[in-house]
Short mmCIF file of N, CA and C in Angstrom, two decimals:
data_model
loop_
_atom_site.label_atom_id
_atom_site.label_comp_id
_atom_site.label_asym_id
_atom_site.label_seq_id
_atom_site.Cartn_x
_atom_site.Cartn_y
_atom_site.Cartn_z
N MET H 1 2.45 -3.29 19.74
CA MET H 1 4.13 -3.07 19.92
C MET H 1 4.25 -1.66 20.33
N CYS H 2 5.51 -0.59 20.93
CA CYS H 2 5.51 0.49 21.05
C CYS H 2 6.72 1.07 21.22
N SER H 3 7.13 1.51 20.69
CA SER H 3 9.01 1.89 20.49
C SER H 3 8.72 3.58 19.77
N SER H 4 9.73 4.42 19.76
CA SER H 4 10.07 5.45 18.65
C SER H 4 11.58 5.57 18.11
N ASP H 5 11.86 3.72 18.33
CA ASP H 5 13.15 3.25 17.57
C ASP H 5 12.25 2.63 17.09
N LEU H 6 13.84 2.24 16.55
CA LEU H 6 13.62 0.98 15.09
C LEU H 6 12.72 0.00 15.97
N ILE H 7 11.81 -0.86 15.11
CA ILE H 7 10.91 -2.02 16.10
C ILE H 7 11.17 -3.64 14.98
N GLU H 8 11.66 -4.04 14.81
CA GLU H 8 12.52 -5.13 14.71
C GLU H 8 11.92 -6.83 13.95
N LEU H 9 11.14 -7.10 13.78
CA LEU H 9 11.40 -8.62 14.24
C LEU H 9 11.25 -9.75 12.58
N THR H 10 11.81 -10.05 12.59
CA THR H 10 11.95 -9.72 11.81
C THR H 10 12.36 -11.90 10.35
N SER H 11 11.98 -12.99 12.05
CA SER H 11 12.40 -14.03 12.25
C SER H 11 11.04 -14.43 11.20
N ALA H 12 11.66 -15.53 10.53
CA ALA H 12 10.43 -16.45 9.16
C ALA H 12 9.44 -16.86 10.21
N ALA H 13 9.42 -17.59 11.54
CA ALA H 13 9.38 -18.22 12.92
C ALA H 13 8.01 -17.47 13.25
N ASN H 14 8.09 -16.14 12.56
CA ASN H 14 6.88 -15.09 13.30
C ASN H 14 5.44 -15.47 13.04
N ASN H 15 4.21 -15.31 14.35
CA ASN H 15 2.98 -16.28 14.06
C ASN H 15 2.63 -15.20 14.86
N LEU H 16 2.56 -13.48 14.59
CA LEU H 16 1.56 -12.10 15.34
C LEU H 16 0.37 -13.12 15.09
N GLN H 17 -0.18 -13.29 15.99
CA GLN H 17 -2.05 -13.34 15.84
C GLN H 17 -2.82 -11.16 15.64
N GLY H 18 -3.94 -11.97 15.09
CA GLY H 18 -4.85 -11.11 15.82
C GLY H 18 -4.82 -9.79 15.42
N LYS H 19 -4.66 -8.53 15.68
CA LYS H 19 -5.05 -6.87 15.11
C LYS H 19 -3.25 -6.83 15.30
N VAL H 20 -2.34 -6.41 14.86
CA VAL H 20 -1.46 -6.18 15.58
C VAL H 20 -1.11 -4.25 15.31
N ASN H 21 -0.89 -3.82 16.59
CA ASN H 21 -1.22 -2.72 16.13
C ASN H 21 0.77 -2.19 16.40
N ILE H 22 1.23 -1.68 16.61
CA ILE H 22 2.18 -0.67 15.81
C ILE H 22 1.83 0.80 16.05
N ILE H 23 3.12 1.28 17.27
CA ILE H 23 3.95 2.39 16.94
C ILE H 23 5.88 2.34 17.38
N GLY H 24 5.86 2.66 16.44
CA GLY H 24 7.19 3.15 16.35
C GLY H 24 8.54 4.12 15.03
N GLY H 25 9.11 4.05 15.04
CA GLY H 25 10.24 4.62 14.25
C GLY H 25 10.20 3.93 13.19
N ASP H 26 11.07 3.33 12.65
CA ASP H 26 11.31 2.32 11.14
C ASP H 26 10.53 1.01 11.68
N VAL H 27 10.22 0.48 10.96
CA VAL H 27 9.05 -0.78 11.03
C VAL H 27 9.75 -2.03 9.93
N VAL H 28 9.97 -3.15 11.14
CA VAL H 28 10.56 -3.43 9.88
C VAL H 28 9.78 -5.02 9.72
N VAL H 29 8.89 -5.62 9.60
CA VAL H 29 8.02 -7.17 10.20
C VAL H 29 7.71 -7.55 9.57
N THR H 30 8.53 -9.18 9.96
CA THR H 30 7.99 -10.55 8.73
C THR H 30 7.16 -11.22 9.87
N ASN H 31 6.22 -11.53 9.48
CA ASN H 31 4.57 -12.50 10.18
C ASN H 31 5.00 -13.96 9.13
N ASN H 32 5.43 -15.72 9.63
CA ASN H 32 4.19 -16.15 8.86
C ASN H 32 2.32 -16.51 8.27
N THR H 33 1.77 -15.58 8.51
CA THR H 33 1.19 -16.03 8.71
C THR H 33 -0.03 -14.88 7.98
N ALA H 34 -1.43 -14.76 7.81
CA ALA H 34 -2.03 -13.45 7.62
C ALA H 34 -1.68 -12.50 8.48
N THR H 35 -1.63 -11.09 7.48
CA THR H 35 -1.70 -10.22 8.96
C THR H 35 -3.07 -8.40 8.89
N THR H 36 -3.32 -8.51 10.25
CA THR H 36 -4.58 -7.58 10.16
C THR H 36 -3.92 -6.71 11.00
N LEU H 37 -3.34 -5.65 10.88
CA LEU H 37 -2.96 -4.36 11.42
C LEU H 37 -3.69 -3.64 11.76
N GLY H 38 -3.62 -3.09 13.27
CA GLY H 38 -4.70 -2.52 13.39
C GLY H 38 -3.88 -0.88 13.08
N THR H 39 -4.00 -0.28 14.28
CA THR H 39 -3.95 1.47 14.65
C THR H 39 -2.25 1.15 14.42
N THR H 40 -1.49 2.07 13.55
CA THR H 40 0.29 1.85 12.75
C THR H 40 0.43 3.65 12.76
N SER H 41 1.47 3.47 13.45
CA SER H 41 2.11 4.53 12.87
C SER H 41 3.63 4.42 13.23
N ALA H 42 4.64 5.07 12.09
CA ALA H 42 6.11 5.63 12.65
C ALA H 42 6.32 5.64 11.69
N LEU H 43 6.91 6.74 12.11
CA LEU H 43 7.69 7.61 12.41
C LEU H 43 8.88 8.16 10.38
N GLY H 44 9.24 6.62 9.80
CA GLY H 44 10.34 6.36 8.88
C GLY H 44 9.13 5.68 8.64
N LYS H 45 10.22 4.45 8.50
CA LYS H 45 9.87 3.56 7.07
C LYS H 45 8.45 2.60 8.12
N LEU H 46 7.46 1.27 6.75
CA LEU H 46 7.52 0.17 7.57
C LEU H 46 8.27 -0.61 6.44
N THR H 47 8.12 -2.05 6.79
CA THR H 47 7.77 -3.69 5.95
C THR H 47 7.55 -4.32 6.42
N LEU H 48 6.44 -4.68 5.88
CA LEU H 48 5.15 -5.81 6.53
C LEU H 48 5.53 -6.83 4.78
N THR H 49 7.05 -8.07 5.74
CA THR H 49 5.88 -9.30 4.79
C THR H 49 4.96 -10.54 5.23
N SER H 50 4.09 -11.28 4.85
CA SER H 50 3.36 -11.83 4.94
C SER H 50 3.00 -12.74 4.45
N THR H 51 3.13 -14.29 4.80
CA THR H 51 2.41 -15.41 4.70
C THR H 51 1.25 -15.11 3.60
N GLY H 52 0.27 -14.79 4.74
CA GLY H 52 -1.09 -14.28 4.80
C GLY H 52 -1.45 -13.13 3.89
N ALA H 53 -2.16 -13.06 3.93
CA ALA H 53 -2.67 -11.30 3.77
C ALA H 53 -2.42 -10.50 4.06
N ILE H 54 -2.17 -8.73 4.10
CA ILE H 54 -2.51 -8.05 4.78
C ILE H 54 -3.72 -7.10 4.99
N GLN H 55 -3.96 -6.85 5.88
CA GLN H 55 -5.21 -6.61 6.45
C GLN H 55 -5.65 -5.58 7.56
N GLY H 56 -6.37 -4.53 6.98
CA GLY H 56 -6.75 -3.34 8.44
C GLY H 56 -8.12 -2.09 7.78
N THR H 57 -8.56 -1.90 8.89
CA THR H 57 -9.49 -1.03 8.29
C THR H 57 -9.63 0.01 9.44
N ASP H 58 -7.80 -0.09 10.60
CA ASP H 58 -8.17 0.94 12.01
C ASP H 58 -6.58 2.04 10.74
N VAL H 59 -6.69 3.04 11.27
CA VAL H 59 -5.72 4.46 10.84
C VAL H 59 -4.04 4.05 10.87
N ILE H 60 -3.77 3.58 9.91
CA ILE H 60 -2.27 3.51 9.62
C ILE H 60 -2.00 5.36 9.14
N ASN H 61 -0.79 4.73 9.74
CA ASN H 61 -0.21 6.83 9.90
C ASN H 61 1.68 6.27 9.50
N ILE H 62 2.01 6.51 8.50
CA ILE H 62 2.89 6.92 8.24
C ILE H 62 4.24 7.55 7.16
N SER H 63 5.00 7.78 7.70
CA SER H 63 5.22 9.12 7.11
C SER H 63 6.56 8.86 6.46
N GLY H 64 7.13 7.65 6.36
CA GLY H 64 8.18 7.49 5.00
C GLY H 64 7.99 6.04 4.42
N PRO H 65 8.69 5.76 3.49
CA PRO H 65 8.86 3.81 2.37
C PRO H 65 8.00 3.20 3.15
N VAL H 66 6.67 2.93 2.83
CA VAL H 66 5.82 2.13 2.88
C VAL H 66 6.40 0.94 1.78
N ASP H 67 6.11 -0.62 2.07
CA ASP H 67 6.31 -1.65 1.71
C ASP H 67 5.55 -2.81 1.97
N LEU H 68 4.93 -3.21 1.73
CA LEU H 68 3.96 -4.55 2.14
C LEU H 68 4.41 -5.76 0.57
N ASN H 69 4.27 -6.91 0.99
CA ASN H 69 4.81 -8.14 0.37
C ASN H 69 3.57 -9.00 1.12
N ALA H 70 2.84 -9.41 0.69
CA ALA H 70 1.54 -10.58 0.49
C ALA H 70 1.95 -11.41 0.83
N LYS H 71 3.16 -11.48 -0.32
CA LYS H 71 3.18 -12.83 -1.17
C LYS H 71 2.33 -13.89 -1.59
N GLY H 72 1.38 -13.53 -2.16
CA GLY H 72 0.76 -14.10 -2.98
C GLY H 72 -0.31 -13.63 -2.72
N THR H 73 -0.79 -13.00 -2.06
CA THR H 73 -2.33 -12.94 -1.05
C THR H 73 -2.10 -12.02 -1.14
N SER H 74 -3.66 -11.35 -0.73
CA SER H 74 -4.13 -9.87 -1.33
C SER H 74 -3.48 -8.41 -0.14
N ILE H 75 -3.53 -7.78 0.20
CA ILE H 75 -3.65 -6.27 0.26
C ILE H 75 -4.74 -5.35 0.82
N SER H 76 -4.92 -5.43 1.20
CA SER H 76 -6.62 -4.58 1.56
C SER H 76 -5.70 -3.63 2.67
N LEU H 77 -5.55 -2.16 2.57
CA LEU H 77 -6.25 -0.77 4.25
C LEU H 77 -6.93 -0.02 3.33
N THR H 78 -7.98 -0.59 4.29
CA THR H 78 -9.15 0.45 3.40
C THR H 78 -9.73 2.02 4.24
N ASN H 79 -8.74 2.24 5.75
CA ASN H 79 -9.33 3.84 6.18
C ASN H 79 -9.50 5.19 5.66
N SER H 80 -11.15 5.45 5.90
CA SER H 80 -10.54 6.56 5.14
C SER H 80 -9.29 7.59 5.02
N LYS H 81 -8.92 7.48 6.58
CA LYS H 81 -7.89 8.46 6.85
C LYS H 81 -6.06 7.34 7.03
N ASN H 82 -5.57 6.43 6.29
CA ASN H 82 -4.22 6.07 6.20
C ASN H 82 -3.79 7.44 5.45
N GLN H 83 -2.73 7.26 6.47
CA GLN H 83 -1.86 8.47 4.73
C GLN H 83 -0.64 7.39 5.14
N PHE H 84 0.05 8.16 4.00
CA PHE H 84 1.66 6.41 3.76
C PHE H 84 2.47 7.52 3.22
N GLY H 85 3.90 6.87 3.25
CA GLY H 85 4.75 8.47 2.02
C GLY H 85 4.42 6.48 1.37
N THR H 86 6.34 7.09 -0.32
CA THR H 86 6.14 6.17 -0.77
C THR H 86 5.57 4.87 -1.29
N VAL H 87 4.31 3.88 -1.63
CA VAL H 87 3.93 2.75 -0.93
C VAL H 87 4.18 2.33 -2.43
N THR H 88 5.32 0.52 -1.66
CA THR H 88 5.52 -0.50 -3.05
C THR H 88 4.21 -1.50 -2.18
N LEU H 89 3.80 -2.32 -4.08
CA LEU H 89 3.28 -3.29 -3.27
C LEU H 89 2.94 -4.34 -4.19
N LEU H 90 3.80 -5.42 -3.23
CA LEU H 90 3.28 -7.52 -3.88
C LEU H 90 2.90 -7.75 -3.78
N GLY H 91 1.86 -7.94 -3.57
CA GLY H 91 0.66 -8.97 -3.22
C GLY H 91 -0.13 -10.02 -4.34
N LYS H 92 0.59 -9.92 -5.42
CA LYS H 92 0.06 -10.22 -6.45
C LYS H 92 -1.14 -11.47 -6.78
N ASP H 93 -2.49 -10.95 -5.97
CA ASP H 93 -3.34 -10.74 -6.01
C ASP H 93 -3.83 -9.70 -6.00
N ASP H 94 -5.01 -9.34 -4.91
CA ASP H 94 -6.00 -7.82 -4.77
C ASP H 94 -5.68 -7.20 -4.54
N VAL H 95 -5.45 -6.45 -4.43
CA VAL H 95 -4.76 -4.76 -3.76
C VAL H 95 -5.70 -3.73 -3.62
N THR H 96 -6.76 -3.74 -2.45
CA THR H 96 -7.52 -2.12 -2.38
C THR H 96 -6.51 -1.06 -1.17
N LEU H 97 -6.29 -0.18 -1.52
CA LEU H 97 -6.06 0.75 -0.63
C LEU H 97 -6.17 2.17 -0.91
N VAL H 98 -6.60 2.62 0.26
CA VAL H 98 -7.57 4.03 1.44
C VAL H 98 -6.47 4.86 1.20
N GLU H 99 -5.98 6.13 0.74
CA GLU H 99 -5.52 7.38 1.66
C GLU H 99 -6.42 7.87 1.38
N ASP H 100 -5.74 9.60 2.79
CA ASP H 100 -6.00 10.49 2.95
C ASP H 100 -6.13 11.78 1.49
N THR H 101 -4.52 11.81 1.84
CA THR H 101 -3.62 13.26 1.25
C THR H 101 -3.32 12.79 0.12
N GLY H 102 -3.32 11.52 -0.49
CA GLY H 102 -2.53 11.97 -1.56
C GLY H 102 -2.04 11.06 -1.63
N LEU H 103 -1.88 9.54 -3.10
CA LEU H 103 -1.11 8.38 -2.48
C LEU H 103 0.57 8.62 -3.82
N THR H 104 1.48 8.52 -3.91
CA THR H 104 2.43 7.88 -4.45
C THR H 104 3.15 6.97 -4.27
N LEU H 105 2.84 6.11 -5.86
CA LEU H 105 3.35 4.50 -6.34
C LEU H 105 4.62 3.98 -5.55
N GLY H 106 5.46 3.16 -5.93
CA GLY H 106 6.81 3.14 -6.03
C GLY H 106 6.39 1.10 -6.72
N LEU H 107 6.69 0.53 -6.27
CA LEU H 107 6.73 -1.01 -7.74
C LEU H 107 5.11 -1.52 -7.47
N VAL H 108 4.44 -1.51 -7.82
CA VAL H 108 3.14 -2.32 -7.74
C VAL H 108 2.99 -4.60 -8.36
N ASP H 109 2.68 -4.83 -8.39
CA ASP H 109 2.65 -6.08 -8.77
C ASP H 109 1.38 -6.74 -7.87
N ALA H 110 0.06 -6.60 -8.29
CA ALA H 110 -1.08 -6.91 -8.55
C ALA H 110 -2.42 -8.38 -9.02
N LYS H 111 -2.76 -9.04 -9.15
CA LYS H 111 -3.96 -9.83 -10.27
C LYS H 111 -4.74 -7.81 -10.93
N SER H 112 -5.85 -7.63 -8.99
CA SER H 112 -6.16 -6.69 -9.60
C SER H 112 -5.74 -5.26 -8.55
N LEU H 113 -6.48 -4.15 -8.84
CA LEU H 113 -5.97 -2.70 -8.13
C LEU H 113 -6.60 -2.42 -7.96
N ALA H 114 -7.36 -1.78 -6.72
CA ALA H 114 -7.95 -0.08 -6.19
C ALA H 114 -7.32 0.38 -5.32
N LEU H 115 -7.52 1.73 -5.82
CA LEU H 115 -6.83 2.75 -5.30
C LEU H 115 -7.53 3.74 -5.04
N THR H 116 -7.76 4.53 -3.25
CA THR H 116 -8.50 5.23 -3.25
C THR H 116 -7.86 7.13 -2.98
N SER H 117 -7.41 7.82 -3.12
CA SER H 117 -7.78 9.45 -3.14
C SER H 117 -8.29 10.09 -2.11
N ASN H 118 -7.98 10.54 -0.57
CA ASN H 118 -9.51 11.34 -0.64
C ASN H 118 -9.67 12.59 -0.87
N LYS H 119 -8.63 12.79 -1.12
CA LYS H 119 -8.48 14.52 -0.94
C LYS H 119 -7.12 15.03 -1.97
N ALA H 120 -6.27 14.19 -2.53
CA ALA H 120 -5.32 14.58 -3.62
C ALA H 120 -5.45 13.57 -4.88
N GLU H 121 -3.79 13.92 -5.02
CA GLU H 121 -3.50 12.85 -6.16
C GLU H 121 -2.97 11.33 -6.13
N ILE H 122 -2.77 11.07 -6.86
CA ILE H 122 -2.81 8.99 -7.14
C ILE H 122 -1.50 9.69 -7.60
N ALA H 123 -0.18 8.98 -7.81
CA ALA H 123 0.58 9.23 -8.30
C ALA H 123 2.37 8.30 -8.18
N GLY H 124 3.43 7.88 -9.44
CA GLY H 124 3.87 7.10 -8.73
C GLY H 124 5.08 7.01 -10.76
N ALA H 125 5.89 6.71 -10.59
CA ALA H 125 7.56 6.91 -12.03
C ALA H 125 7.33 5.35 -12.12
N ALA H 126 7.71 4.60 -10.51
CA ALA H 126 7.96 3.50 -10.92
C ALA H 126 6.93 2.35 -12.13
N LYS H 127 7.38 1.42 -11.06
CA LYS H 127 6.37 0.74 -12.84
C LYS H 127 5.78 -0.56 -12.50
N ILE H 128 4.44 -0.58 -12.43
CA ILE H 128 2.79 -0.69 -11.95
C ILE H 128 2.22 -1.87 -13.44
N LEU H 129 1.92 -3.16 -13.23
CA LEU H 129 1.98 -3.81 -13.37
C LEU H 129 0.76 -4.72 -12.45
N VAL H 130 -0.67 -5.53 -14.25
CA VAL H 130 -2.23 -5.21 -12.87
C VAL H 130 -2.28 -6.09 -14.06
N SER H 131 -2.54 -7.55 -13.93
CA SER H 131 -3.35 -8.28 -14.57
C SER H 131 -5.07 -8.40 -15.64
N GLY H 132 -5.18 -7.27 -13.85
CA GLY H 132 -7.12 -7.62 -14.35
C GLY H 132 -6.96 -5.77 -13.98
N ALA H 133 -7.96 -5.90 -13.24
CA ALA H 133 -8.63 -4.85 -12.97
C ALA H 133 -7.87 -3.53 -12.87
N THR H 134 -7.76 -2.87 -12.73
CA THR H 134 -7.06 -1.34 -11.97
C THR H 134 -8.41 -0.76 -12.03
N SER H 135 -8.77 0.34 -11.00
CA SER H 135 -9.72 1.27 -10.16
C SER H 135 -8.81 2.74 -9.56
N LEU H 136 -8.42 3.62 -9.97
CA LEU H 136 -8.17 4.64 -9.42
C LEU H 136 -8.89 6.02 -9.30
N THR H 137 -9.02 5.94 -7.57
CA THR H 137 -10.19 7.36 -7.81
C THR H 137 -9.44 8.24 -7.22
N ALA H 138 -8.80 9.81 -7.58
CA ALA H 138 -8.48 10.92 -6.98
C ALA H 138 -9.04 12.43 -6.78
N SER H 139 -8.74 12.63 -5.92
CA SER H 139 -10.12 14.39 -5.63
C SER H 139 -8.77 14.97 -6.93
N LYS H 140 -7.73 14.78 -7.46
CA LYS H 140 -7.43 14.87 -8.03
C LYS H 140 -6.45 15.08 -8.91
N ASN H 141 -5.41 14.79 -9.23
CA ASN H 141 -4.56 14.13 -11.25
C ASN H 141 -4.75 12.52 -10.36
N VAL H 142 -4.76 12.61 -10.49
CA VAL H 142 -4.10 10.91 -11.66
C VAL H 142 -2.96 10.28 -13.04
N LEU H 143 -1.72 10.53 -12.23
CA LEU H 143 -0.54 10.68 -12.42
C LEU H 143 0.71 9.71 -12.99
N LEU H 144 0.44 9.08 -13.81
CA LEU H 144 1.35 7.04 -14.14
C LEU H 144 1.85 7.66 -15.52
N PRO H 145 2.95 8.60 -15.15
CA PRO H 145 4.16 7.82 -16.00
C PRO H 145 4.64 7.64 -16.57
N ALA H 146 4.71 6.69 -16.22
CA ALA H 146 6.55 5.39 -16.73
C ALA H 146 6.26 4.29 -17.41
N LEU H 147 6.63 4.17 -19.25
CA LEU H 147 6.09 4.01 -20.03
C LEU H 147 5.44 2.13 -19.96
N ASP H 148 7.21 1.70 -19.17
CA ASP H 148 6.31 0.70 -18.89
C ASP H 148 5.33 -0.25 -17.95
N ASN H 149 4.95 0.46 -17.60
CA ASN H 149 3.91 0.57 -16.40
C ASN H 149 2.79 -1.13 -17.50
N GLN H 150 1.65 -2.48 -16.89
CA GLN H 150 1.50 -3.31 -17.52
C GLN H 150 -0.15 -2.71 -16.85
N LEU H 151 -1.28 -2.98 -17.59
CA LEU H 151 -2.18 -2.75 -17.10
C LEU H 151 -2.74 -3.10 -17.93
N SER H 152 -3.15 -4.61 -17.33
CA SER H 152 -3.49 -5.66 -18.83
C SER H 152 -5.93 -5.71 -18.74
N GLY H 153 -6.32 -5.36 -16.82
CA GLY H 153 -7.27 -6.19 -17.61
C GLY H 153 -8.37 -4.24 -17.78
N LEU H 154 -9.81 -4.24 -17.90
CA LEU H 154 -10.90 -3.44 -17.69
C LEU H 154 -9.65 -1.73 -16.91
N VAL H 155 -9.78 -0.62 -17.27
CA VAL H 155 -8.53 0.35 -16.50
C VAL H 155 -10.11 1.30 -15.75
N SER H 156 -10.25 1.54 -14.97
CA SER H 156 -10.80 3.13 -14.69
C SER H 156 -10.29 3.82 -13.93
N VAL H 157 -10.53 5.25 -14.26
CA VAL H 157 -9.84 6.19 -13.75
C VAL H 157 -11.17 7.37 -13.69
N THR H 158 -11.66 8.07 -12.18
CA THR H 158 -11.77 8.73 -11.55
C THR H 158 -11.32 9.83 -11.44
N SER H 159 -10.86 11.41 -11.68
CA SER H 159 -9.75 12.18 -11.46
C SER H 159 -10.92 13.68 -11.58
N ALA H 160 -10.91 14.42 -10.60
CA ALA H 160 -11.79 15.55 -10.11
C ALA H 160 -10.53 16.90 -10.82
N THR H 161 -9.19 16.80 -10.85
CA THR H 161 -8.72 17.50 -12.17
C THR H 161 -7.88 17.43 -13.26
N GLU H 162 -7.75 15.97 -14.09
CA GLU H 162 -6.73 15.48 -14.81
C GLU H 162 -5.85 14.27 -14.25
N ILE H 163 -5.90 13.92 -15.48
CA ILE H 163 -5.29 12.24 -15.53
C ILE H 163 -4.52 12.60 -17.24
N GLY H 164 -3.03 12.23 -15.61
CA GLY H 164 -1.77 12.24 -16.59
C GLY H 164 -1.66 11.20 -17.95
N ARG H 165 -0.91 10.98 -18.36
CA ARG H 165 -0.12 10.69 -19.68
C ARG H 165 0.19 9.36 -18.85
N ALA H 166 -0.62 7.79 -19.27
CA ALA H 166 -0.18 6.05 -18.88
C ALA H 166 -0.54 5.32 -19.62
N HIS H 167 0.83 4.64 -19.63
CA HIS H 167 0.94 4.02 -20.39
C HIS H 167 0.26 2.93 -20.30
N VAL H 168 -0.45 2.16 -20.55
CA VAL H 168 -1.23 1.51 -20.37
C VAL H 168 -1.98 -0.11 -21.37
#
């Protein structure tokens, strides 16, 4: 899919198979099966709701907010060159996200959480709910100040500079 304008595919009947490559302004996609993202770029926001897992190893570059909802299954976007705006992750299962320049979190609800920011910090003021293990790796700060964070399992934080107050 390619357009500099809004791309909106929101029918509950959508059945996008194989690698989905998206280039657009704002992108809103609903898929009734697992979604494999190929090369994806949006000048605005990306909203992706998938009945199955959301996964991808190709570069994803989103300038605006990113809302990923895997409807109770996993989210795994692992290219080291990914760049996201503020990311909301609703997987309720395992979530793995790798980002190149700095990861800003919105609401997170996951069974396990593994986040890596290669060149900057991991930060966020929204609520983070993780029932299992949490692993946060950043080349700079890790700052998660929300008082209502619930990180219930083992928490591992690796930061080259500072670990800010986190309520766990």
